Amino acid sequence: PALVAVGYICGLNVALLMVFGGLLNWWIVLPHVADATTSSPFEAASLAWATKTRYLGVGAMTVGGLGPVIGLRRELVRAATSLVRAVIPSASSDVSAIPERERDLSGKTLFLLLIGASIALLIPFFWLVSSKVHGFLLLGLVLTTGFLFCAVAGYMAGLVGSSHNPVSGVTIATIVVTAFVLLLFGMTSEASSSGFSGPAATVLVGTAVCTAAAIGGDTMQDLKAGHVLRASPWQQQLVQLIGVIAAALVLAPVLQLLLDVHGFGVATAEHPKPLRAPQATLMSAVASGVFGGSLPLGFVFGGALISLVAFATDAYLK
């Protein structure tokens, strides 16, 4: 019932794309790349999906995550400019002149919160990577991709709802971009003296951006509902900040407990039946593949091409 409800909200267009993606993978591509001569057809199909064809989705989601950024370039520039203007004192600015139902948290407050969040991120970055340069690089990647993809998430959630938030796409795009940037700046798959490797740092950046995009879309949905109910935006934003901090304090130890008891994703001797974490496992596989050189780039570029064709077809039909 939940899937039917989401399908009803997203509409026939999105549903057809999902069906088309499944048919393209399992009926057209996979039969041509699976090797059923060394194992059963089921095992051959599962292996081909895990090591080859699911990376079509990686390429498609990367382009799908970056595409809306290009489409929203004017809005992004306008948002950045308005934040700078709000931070810089101006004699003409009068907050009291803004109606209560349209008043957000002030630009100065947002800027101070941004500085505080950046410091909070730098602490684990410096602790987990051996180089201060890499620590600042990770922070820059989080802030840059987070700003871009939170705008995409908020825009899509504002149009349809939080069920239409492209979190998977923007997260995979973040993972791919971050992995290649860190590789360019000398990080490797070998763990540093602090025990942190390039793939782990990449997943950490992806996790931060994924969380930010999810919260950004949810916040936009809440503000939309609050506007209908005649709420004050700045009051909503203040309470949402408290809610995010409270959730982080609760969720982190719960996830750590589940990890210690059950494990996630890959089966090990200690956790032979781990909890499923398909997105996290894919994030880890993509990051490790970039640093280890085992990422099947042919399938990634193939998925990117599929997404570009979809964008071009959509633009032509419009």
XYZ file of C-alpha atoms in Angstrom:
318
model
C 0.000 0.000 0.000
C 2.843 2.428 0.764
C 4.397 1.869 -2.660
C 1.031 2.286 -4.374
C 0.531 5.569 -2.506
C 3.981 6.868 -3.498
C 3.331 5.794 -7.085
C 0.064 7.703 -7.070
C 1.863 10.831 -5.822
C 4.796 10.579 -8.261
C 2.599 9.747 -11.215
C 2.715 7.500 -14.263
C 5.831 9.145 -15.726
C 8.096 8.152 -12.821
C 6.474 4.719 -12.576
C 7.147 4.034 -16.268
C 10.785 5.061 -15.833
C 11.141 2.585 -12.958
C 9.609 -0.204 -15.041
C 11.751 0.695 -18.051
C 14.913 0.614 -15.927
C 14.064 -2.822 -14.567
C 13.260 -4.256 -17.998
C 16.386 -2.724 -19.547
C 18.601 -4.245 -16.875
C 17.116 -7.710 -16.390
C 15.727 -8.498 -19.843
C 18.139 -6.750 -22.219
C 21.549 -6.000 -20.678
C 22.010 -8.755 -18.100
C 21.391 -11.776 -20.395
C 24.229 -10.537 -22.623
C 26.823 -10.057 -19.841
C 26.013 -12.908 -17.436
C 28.153 -16.054 -17.699
C 25.930 -19.044 -17.000
C 28.555 -21.608 -18.077
C 30.315 -21.737 -14.693
C 27.312 -21.618 -12.353
C 23.539 -21.785 -12.247
C 21.553 -19.138 -14.143
C 20.380 -17.582 -10.892
C 23.914 -17.304 -9.486
C 25.223 -15.996 -12.822
C 22.515 -13.326 -12.949
C 23.127 -12.306 -9.322
C 26.888 -12.040 -9.910
C 26.432 -10.028 -13.117
C 24.085 -7.643 -11.354
C 26.385 -7.186 -8.344
C 29.578 -6.646 -10.343
C 28.368 -5.109 -13.613
C 24.834 -4.060 -14.441
C 23.887 -2.302 -11.207
C 26.586 0.254 -12.077
C 24.324 1.348 -14.910
C 22.248 2.791 -12.094
C 25.327 4.503 -10.642
C 25.952 6.340 -13.917
C 22.287 7.144 -14.395
C 21.879 8.427 -10.834
C 25.060 10.516 -11.101
C 23.770 12.352 -14.180
C 20.290 12.433 -12.655
C 21.692 14.101 -9.540
C 23.816 16.627 -11.444
C 21.169 17.437 -14.072
C 18.835 19.452 -11.839
C 21.828 21.442 -10.532
C 22.374 22.777 -14.043
C 18.671 23.503 -14.424
C 18.613 25.386 -11.112
C 21.808 27.390 -11.699
C 20.019 30.763 -11.635
C 18.147 29.911 -8.446
C 21.377 28.719 -6.812
C 23.185 31.955 -7.631
C 20.201 33.950 -6.380
C 20.131 31.986 -3.100
C 23.861 32.467 -2.491
C 23.592 36.176 -3.276
C 20.641 36.674 -0.953
C 22.497 34.943 1.894
C 25.532 37.204 1.413
C 23.313 40.285 1.365
C 21.566 39.115 4.533
C 24.897 38.696 6.350
C 26.337 42.072 5.299
C 24.738 44.948 7.306
C 22.595 47.274 5.249
C 20.885 50.458 6.311
C 17.954 49.701 4.038
C 17.243 46.265 5.534
C 14.480 46.190 8.132
C 13.480 42.782 9.414
C 10.390 44.176 11.129
C 9.032 45.206 7.726
C 8.819 41.550 6.656
C 5.439 39.959 7.468
C 5.523 37.358 10.252
C 4.361 34.581 7.921
C 7.291 35.232 5.554
C 10.069 35.797 8.077
C 12.881 33.222 8.094
C 15.830 32.945 10.441
C 18.108 35.903 9.784
C 21.040 35.621 7.419
C 23.477 36.321 10.262
C 21.977 33.479 12.306
C 22.271 31.097 9.355
C 25.870 32.192 8.758
C 26.800 31.572 12.403
C 25.091 28.174 12.290
C 27.061 27.364 9.134
C 30.330 28.264 10.873
C 29.375 26.121 13.881
C 28.438 23.163 11.689
C 31.708 23.508 9.761
C 33.726 23.404 12.981
C 31.733 20.377 14.146
C 32.597 18.612 10.869
C 36.279 19.598 10.967
C 36.801 17.903 14.321
C 36.141 14.323 13.091
C 37.793 15.094 9.738
C 41.042 16.126 11.432
C 40.804 13.125 13.733
C 40.175 10.602 10.963
C 42.628 11.776 8.279
C 46.333 12.345 8.790
C 46.593 15.542 6.706
C 45.034 18.876 7.661
C 44.826 19.678 3.947
C 42.684 16.593 3.401
C 40.520 17.589 6.367
C 39.774 21.014 4.856
C 39.273 19.331 1.471
C 36.610 17.033 2.943
C 34.873 20.026 4.519
C 34.938 21.913 1.216
C 33.421 18.931 -0.584
C 30.645 18.607 2.009
C 29.772 22.326 1.876
C 29.901 22.579 -1.923
C 28.012 19.424 -2.834
C 25.713 19.852 0.164
C 24.699 23.344 -0.964
C 24.044 22.221 -4.526
C 22.196 19.004 -3.739
C 20.162 20.408 -0.843
C 18.808 22.950 -3.329
C 17.867 20.112 -5.679
C 16.259 18.119 -2.854
C 14.309 21.122 -1.605
C 13.164 22.024 -5.122
C 11.912 18.518 -5.922
C 10.244 18.124 -2.523
C 8.605 21.511 -2.957
C 7.164 20.503 -6.325
C 5.776 17.095 -5.389
C 6.641 16.182 -1.797
C 9.361 14.513 0.226
C 8.533 11.175 -1.454
C 9.988 12.689 -4.656
C 13.286 13.675 -3.001
C 16.143 12.273 -5.202
C 18.366 11.374 -2.243
C 19.820 8.253 -3.884
C 20.816 10.122 -7.025
C 22.493 13.042 -5.275
C 24.289 10.718 -2.851
C 25.745 8.558 -5.611
C 26.752 11.698 -7.535
C 28.490 12.962 -4.383
C 30.304 9.654 -3.907
C 31.574 9.566 -7.500
C 32.716 13.215 -7.532
C 34.294 13.000 -4.063
C 36.177 9.782 -4.809
C 37.798 11.184 -7.953
C 38.665 14.493 -6.227
C 40.268 12.734 -3.240
C 42.147 10.421 -5.605
C 43.414 13.486 -7.451
C 44.649 14.993 -4.166
C 46.669 11.940 -3.221
C 44.376 9.912 -0.978
C 44.580 6.152 -1.511
C 42.740 3.019 -0.490
C 45.434 2.398 2.122
C 44.486 3.425 5.650
C 46.357 6.393 7.120
C 48.012 6.445 10.531
C 44.596 7.318 11.963
C 43.122 4.199 10.371
C 41.080 6.049 7.727
C 41.320 5.363 3.992
C 40.173 7.176 0.873
C 37.017 5.068 0.405
C 36.038 5.582 4.045
C 36.521 9.349 3.754
C 34.451 9.328 0.573
C 31.581 7.490 2.262
C 31.777 9.950 5.172
C 31.308 12.897 2.790
C 28.491 11.059 1.022
C 26.811 10.342 4.347
C 26.906 14.010 5.357
C 25.478 15.182 2.027
C 22.861 12.397 1.980
C 21.661 13.422 5.436
C 21.643 17.109 4.513
C 19.666 16.479 1.322
C 17.125 14.330 3.159
C 16.657 16.962 5.872
C 16.542 19.729 3.249
C 13.689 18.053 1.400
C 11.855 17.294 4.630
C 12.264 20.891 5.811
C 10.861 22.214 2.547
C 7.869 19.906 2.895
C 7.305 21.105 6.480
C 7.571 24.758 5.504
C 5.069 24.212 2.704
C 2.618 22.658 5.160
C 3.370 25.401 7.686
C 2.553 28.084 5.118
C -0.851 26.501 4.540
C -1.439 26.415 8.312
C -0.301 30.082 8.708
C 2.807 29.223 10.730
C 5.866 31.472 11.175
C 8.796 30.056 9.144
C 11.517 31.163 11.575
C 9.765 29.404 14.452
C 9.465 26.218 12.412
C 13.147 26.389 11.454
C 14.213 26.895 15.057
C 12.272 23.854 16.273
C 13.538 21.785 13.344
C 17.121 22.560 14.374
C 16.343 21.255 17.853
C 14.722 18.176 16.321
C 17.763 17.415 14.155
C 20.127 17.634 17.142
C 17.853 15.443 19.244
C 17.556 12.870 16.457
C 21.337 12.733 16.005
C 21.882 12.099 19.706
C 19.400 9.198 19.606
C 20.069 7.660 16.188
C 23.860 7.417 16.424
C 23.974 5.095 19.466
C 21.042 3.044 18.129
C 22.834 2.462 14.811
C 26.039 1.609 16.667
C 24.115 -0.937 18.752
C 22.628 -2.527 15.628
C 26.088 -2.650 14.061
C 27.597 -4.353 17.099
C 24.798 -6.911 17.419
C 23.827 -7.667 13.808
C 26.248 -5.920 11.455
C 25.292 -4.210 8.188
C 25.529 -5.185 4.545
C 28.333 -7.707 4.056
C 28.287 -11.011 5.955
C 31.290 -11.720 8.183
C 32.303 -14.501 10.544
C 31.136 -12.379 13.471
C 27.862 -11.372 11.770
C 26.845 -14.118 9.317
C 23.334 -12.670 8.833
C 23.751 -8.877 8.742
C 20.959 -6.371 8.313
C 20.429 -5.339 4.711
C 21.840 -1.945 3.734
C 21.730 -1.847 -0.088
C 22.381 1.866 -0.504
C 25.244 1.929 2.000
C 26.759 -1.184 0.408
C 26.545 0.433 -3.033
C 28.164 3.629 -1.722
C 31.033 1.596 -0.289
C 31.408 -0.448 -3.480
C 31.544 2.655 -5.684
C 34.105 4.395 -3.458
C 36.299 1.297 -3.206
C 35.985 0.718 -6.953
C 37.228 4.225 -7.807
C 40.270 3.970 -5.512
C 41.014 0.356 -6.399
C 40.535 0.805 -10.134
C 37.900 -1.953 -10.230
C 34.916 0.283 -10.953
C 33.352 -0.936 -14.250
C 33.512 2.455 -15.969
C 31.940 1.075 -19.142
C 28.696 0.360 -17.302
C 28.899 3.658 -15.398
C 29.254 5.624 -18.644
C 26.524 3.497 -20.178
C 24.153 4.443 -17.366
C 25.140 8.098 -17.741
C 24.316 7.879 -21.452
C 20.910 6.367 -20.670
C 20.185 9.258 -18.316
C 21.326 11.827 -20.889
C 19.023 10.259 -23.480
C 16.151 10.459 -20.979
C 16.898 14.151 -20.312
C 17.099 14.885 -24.049
C 13.854 13.036 -24.764
C 12.111 14.866 -21.936
C 13.362 18.226 -23.206
C 12.235 17.406 -26.756
C 8.749 16.354 -25.611
C 8.410 19.554 -23.563
